[in-house]
Amino acid sequence: NDAMYMEEVDYILDELFSNDILPDAIFSSTDKLTIACLRYCKNHNISVPGDVALTGFSNLDMTDLLCPSLTVIKQPAMRMGKLATQLLIKTIESKRPVTEYEDIVLPVELQVGESSRARVLSF
C-alpha cells in the first residue's frame, strides 16, 4: 500500500529531522525510497542539496528528469536477474546438494546529479 509506505517514510524522516544534529545527506537503497525522500523534502521545504544531499541506488533511467536530478548508483538490474535465475535453475537441477557457492560482482556506475552537489557554507 503506497499510502502506508509514505506514512512510514514520513515518520522516519520526521524523527531524523527532529534531532538537534541534522543530517548532511541521505543515502537510500531503492528508487522508491529515494523518490519518497525527495518528496518528503519538497513537502517540508528542505532544500536538496542545499540543506541535505540525497543519493540512492537506482535502476530507473529517469532520475535525471527529476528536480533536482538525482545522484544514483546505477545497477545492472537485468543482468542481476538473469544471473540469479541461471544460478537458481542450476541449483534446482543439481543432482547433489549444492555446497559450494560463487561470488559474482557486477560493475555499477555512479551517476552524479544535482541532488548531491556540494553545499555552499557561509561563516
PDB file of C-alpha atoms in Angstrom:
ATOM      1  CA  ASN A   1       0.000   0.000   0.000  1.00  0.00           C
ATOM      2  CA  ASP A   2       1.635   3.246  -1.181  1.00  0.00           C
ATOM      3  CA  ALA A   3      -0.126   5.472   1.365  1.00  0.00           C
ATOM      4  CA  MET A   4       1.097   3.323   4.243  1.00  0.00           C
ATOM      5  CA  TYR A   5       4.610   3.278   2.746  1.00  0.00           C
ATOM      6  CA  MET A   6       4.661   7.079   2.537  1.00  0.00           C
ATOM      7  CA  GLU A   7       3.429   7.351   6.137  1.00  0.00           C
ATOM      8  CA  GLU A   8       6.283   5.111   7.231  1.00  0.00           C
ATOM      9  CA  VAL A   9       8.850   7.160   5.309  1.00  0.00           C
ATOM     10  CA  ASP A  10       7.381  10.397   6.684  1.00  0.00           C
ATOM     11  CA  TYR A  11       7.535   9.047  10.249  1.00  0.00           C
ATOM     12  CA  ILE A  12      11.195   8.019   9.910  1.00  0.00           C
ATOM     13  CA  LEU A  13      12.220  11.290   8.269  1.00  0.00           C
ATOM     14  CA  ASP A  14      10.262  13.290  10.867  1.00  0.00           C
ATOM     15  CA  GLU A  15      12.375  11.527  13.505  1.00  0.00           C
ATOM     16  CA  LEU A  16      15.595  12.159  11.564  1.00  0.00           C
ATOM     17  CA  PHE A  17      14.917  15.862  11.038  1.00  0.00           C
ATOM     18  CA  SER A  18      13.715  16.466  14.613  1.00  0.00           C
ATOM     19  CA  ASN A  19      17.182  15.772  16.076  1.00  0.00           C
ATOM     20  CA  ASP A  20      19.468  18.568  17.230  1.00  0.00           C
ATOM     21  CA  ILE A  21      22.093  17.480  14.699  1.00  0.00           C
ATOM     22  CA  LEU A  22      20.626  17.369  11.211  1.00  0.00           C
ATOM     23  CA  PRO A  23      21.944  15.005   8.539  1.00  0.00           C
ATOM     24  CA  ASP A  24      24.260  16.234   5.809  1.00  0.00           C
ATOM     25  CA  ALA A  25      22.997  13.547   3.452  1.00  0.00           C
ATOM     26  CA  ILE A  26      20.546  10.698   2.997  1.00  0.00           C
ATOM     27  CA  PHE A  27      21.581   7.523   1.185  1.00  0.00           C
ATOM     28  CA  SER A  28      18.726   5.209   0.265  1.00  0.00           C
ATOM     29  CA  SER A  29      18.668   1.693  -1.088  1.00  0.00           C
ATOM     30  CA  THR A  30      15.833   1.759  -3.646  1.00  0.00           C
ATOM     31  CA  ASP A  31      14.346   4.057  -6.280  1.00  0.00           C
ATOM     32  CA  LYS A  32      11.038   4.181  -4.448  1.00  0.00           C
ATOM     33  CA  LEU A  33      12.699   5.181  -1.192  1.00  0.00           C
ATOM     34  CA  THR A  34      14.927   7.807  -2.824  1.00  0.00           C
ATOM     35  CA  ILE A  35      11.947   9.415  -4.539  1.00  0.00           C
ATOM     36  CA  ALA A  36       9.923   9.249  -1.302  1.00  0.00           C
ATOM     37  CA  CYS A  37      12.763  11.104   0.469  1.00  0.00           C
ATOM     38  CA  LEU A  38      12.829  13.736  -2.269  1.00  0.00           C
ATOM     39  CA  ARG A  39       9.039  14.144  -1.993  1.00  0.00           C
ATOM     40  CA  TYR A  40       9.301  14.483   1.797  1.00  0.00           C
ATOM     41  CA  CYS A  41      11.973  17.165   1.476  1.00  0.00           C
ATOM     42  CA  LYS A  42       9.900  19.128  -1.046  1.00  0.00           C
ATOM     43  CA  ASN A  43       6.794  18.882   1.164  1.00  0.00           C
ATOM     44  CA  HIS A  44       8.747  20.086   4.225  1.00  0.00           C
ATOM     45  CA  ASN A  45      10.693  22.892   2.500  1.00  0.00           C
ATOM     46  CA  ILE A  46      14.008  21.067   2.945  1.00  0.00           C
ATOM     47  CA  SER A  47      16.317  22.070   0.140  1.00  0.00           C
ATOM     48  CA  VAL A  48      18.029  19.264  -1.785  1.00  0.00           C
ATOM     49  CA  PRO A  49      21.011  19.644  -1.920  1.00  0.00           C
ATOM     50  CA  GLY A  50      21.032  22.981  -0.052  1.00  0.00           C
ATOM     51  CA  ASP A  51      20.011  21.512   3.320  1.00  0.00           C
ATOM     52  CA  VAL A  52      20.613  17.819   2.701  1.00  0.00           C
ATOM     53  CA  ALA A  53      22.206  15.829  -0.120  1.00  0.00           C
ATOM     54  CA  LEU A  54      20.338  12.808  -1.494  1.00  0.00           C
ATOM     55  CA  THR A  55      21.795   9.720  -3.160  1.00  0.00           C
ATOM     56  CA  GLY A  56      20.471   6.234  -3.798  1.00  0.00           C
ATOM     57  CA  PHE A  57      20.699   3.021  -5.765  1.00  0.00           C
ATOM     58  CA  SER A  58      18.704   3.050  -8.976  1.00  0.00           C
ATOM     59  CA  ASN A  59      17.519   1.013 -11.896  1.00  0.00           C
ATOM     60  CA  LEU A  60      15.467   3.831 -13.422  1.00  0.00           C
ATOM     61  CA  ASP A  61      16.586   5.769 -16.467  1.00  0.00           C
ATOM     62  CA  MET A  62      14.551   8.820 -15.457  1.00  0.00           C
ATOM     63  CA  THR A  63      16.445  10.071 -12.402  1.00  0.00           C
ATOM     64  CA  ASP A  64      17.905  12.926 -14.451  1.00  0.00           C
ATOM     65  CA  LEU A  65      14.374  14.192 -15.188  1.00  0.00           C
ATOM     66  CA  LEU A  66      13.582  14.872 -11.526  1.00  0.00           C
ATOM     67  CA  CYS A  67      14.203  18.260  -9.988  1.00  0.00           C
ATOM     68  CA  PRO A  68      16.832  18.220  -8.712  1.00  0.00           C
ATOM     69  CA  SER A  69      18.279  15.432 -10.805  1.00  0.00           C
ATOM     70  CA  LEU A  70      19.232  12.551  -8.518  1.00  0.00           C
ATOM     71  CA  THR A  71      22.682  11.210  -7.815  1.00  0.00           C
ATOM     72  CA  VAL A  72      22.374   7.448  -8.097  1.00  0.00           C
ATOM     73  CA  ILE A  73      24.402   4.300  -8.239  1.00  0.00           C
ATOM     74  CA  LYS A  74      23.135   2.562 -11.364  1.00  0.00           C
ATOM     75  CA  GLN A  75      22.830  -1.212 -11.056  1.00  0.00           C
ATOM     76  CA  PRO A  76      22.652  -3.694 -13.935  1.00  0.00           C
ATOM     77  CA  ALA A  77      19.233  -4.988 -12.835  1.00  0.00           C
ATOM     78  CA  MET A  78      18.509  -7.076 -15.935  1.00  0.00           C
ATOM     79  CA  ARG A  79      21.886  -8.783 -15.743  1.00  0.00           C
ATOM     80  CA  MET A  80      21.456  -9.359 -11.995  1.00  0.00           C
ATOM     81  CA  GLY A  81      18.082 -11.001 -12.564  1.00  0.00           C
ATOM     82  CA  LYS A  82      19.362 -13.161 -15.414  1.00  0.00           C
ATOM     83  CA  LEU A  83      22.352 -14.397 -13.404  1.00  0.00           C
ATOM     84  CA  ALA A  84      20.201 -15.048 -10.326  1.00  0.00           C
ATOM     85  CA  THR A  85      17.752 -17.058 -12.417  1.00  0.00           C
ATOM     86  CA  GLN A  86      20.550 -19.083 -14.021  1.00  0.00           C
ATOM     87  CA  LEU A  87      22.058 -19.869 -10.612  1.00  0.00           C
ATOM     88  CA  LEU A  88      18.666 -20.834  -9.188  1.00  0.00           C
ATOM     89  CA  ILE A  89      17.955 -23.192 -12.095  1.00  0.00           C
ATOM     90  CA  LYS A  90      21.430 -24.692 -11.733  1.00  0.00           C
ATOM     91  CA  THR A  91      20.773 -25.298  -8.022  1.00  0.00           C
ATOM     92  CA  ILE A  92      17.327 -26.811  -8.631  1.00  0.00           C
ATOM     93  CA  GLU A  93      18.596 -29.117 -11.375  1.00  0.00           C
ATOM     94  CA  SER A  94      21.640 -30.252  -9.395  1.00  0.00           C
ATOM     95  CA  LYS A  95      21.617 -33.971  -8.638  1.00  0.00           C
ATOM     96  CA  ARG A  96      23.585 -33.398  -5.426  1.00  0.00           C
ATOM     97  CA  PRO A  97      23.181 -30.823  -2.667  1.00  0.00           C
ATOM     98  CA  VAL A  98      24.978 -27.608  -3.551  1.00  0.00           C
ATOM     99  CA  THR A  99      27.718 -26.915  -1.014  1.00  0.00           C
ATOM    100  CA  GLU A 100      29.927 -24.544  -2.997  1.00  0.00           C
ATOM    101  CA  TYR A 101      28.776 -21.095  -3.925  1.00  0.00           C
ATOM    102  CA  GLU A 102      30.331 -18.476  -6.131  1.00  0.00           C
ATOM    103  CA  ASP A 103      30.525 -14.747  -5.589  1.00  0.00           C
ATOM    104  CA  ILE A 104      29.600 -12.668  -8.593  1.00  0.00           C
ATOM    105  CA  VAL A 105      30.359  -8.969  -8.520  1.00  0.00           C
ATOM    106  CA  LEU A 106      28.793  -6.844 -11.227  1.00  0.00           C
ATOM    107  CA  PRO A 107      30.022  -3.356 -12.063  1.00  0.00           C
ATOM    108  CA  VAL A 108      27.976  -0.334 -11.038  1.00  0.00           C
ATOM    109  CA  GLU A 109      28.110   3.251 -12.265  1.00  0.00           C
ATOM    110  CA  LEU A 110      27.952   6.412 -10.183  1.00  0.00           C
ATOM    111  CA  GLN A 111      25.728   8.920 -11.957  1.00  0.00           C
ATOM    112  CA  VAL A 112      26.200  12.294 -10.282  1.00  0.00           C
ATOM    113  CA  GLY A 113      23.173  14.570 -10.341  1.00  0.00           C
ATOM    114  CA  GLU A 114      22.260  17.858  -8.682  1.00  0.00           C
ATOM    115  CA  SER A 115      20.891  16.192  -5.533  1.00  0.00           C
ATOM    116  CA  SER A 116      24.379  15.693  -4.094  1.00  0.00           C
ATOM    117  CA  ARG A 117      26.050  18.859  -5.330  1.00  0.00           C
ATOM    118  CA  ALA A 118      28.353  20.339  -2.696  1.00  0.00           C
ATOM    119  CA  ARG A 119      26.629  22.758  -0.373  1.00  0.00           C
ATOM    120  CA  VAL A 120      27.971  26.270  -0.086  1.00  0.00           C
ATOM    121  CA  LEU A 121      28.724  27.022   3.539  1.00  0.00           C
ATOM    122  CA  SER A 122      28.866  30.577   4.786  1.00  0.00           C
ATOM    123  CA  PHE A 123      30.590  31.602   8.007  1.00  0.00           C
TER     124      PHE A 123
END
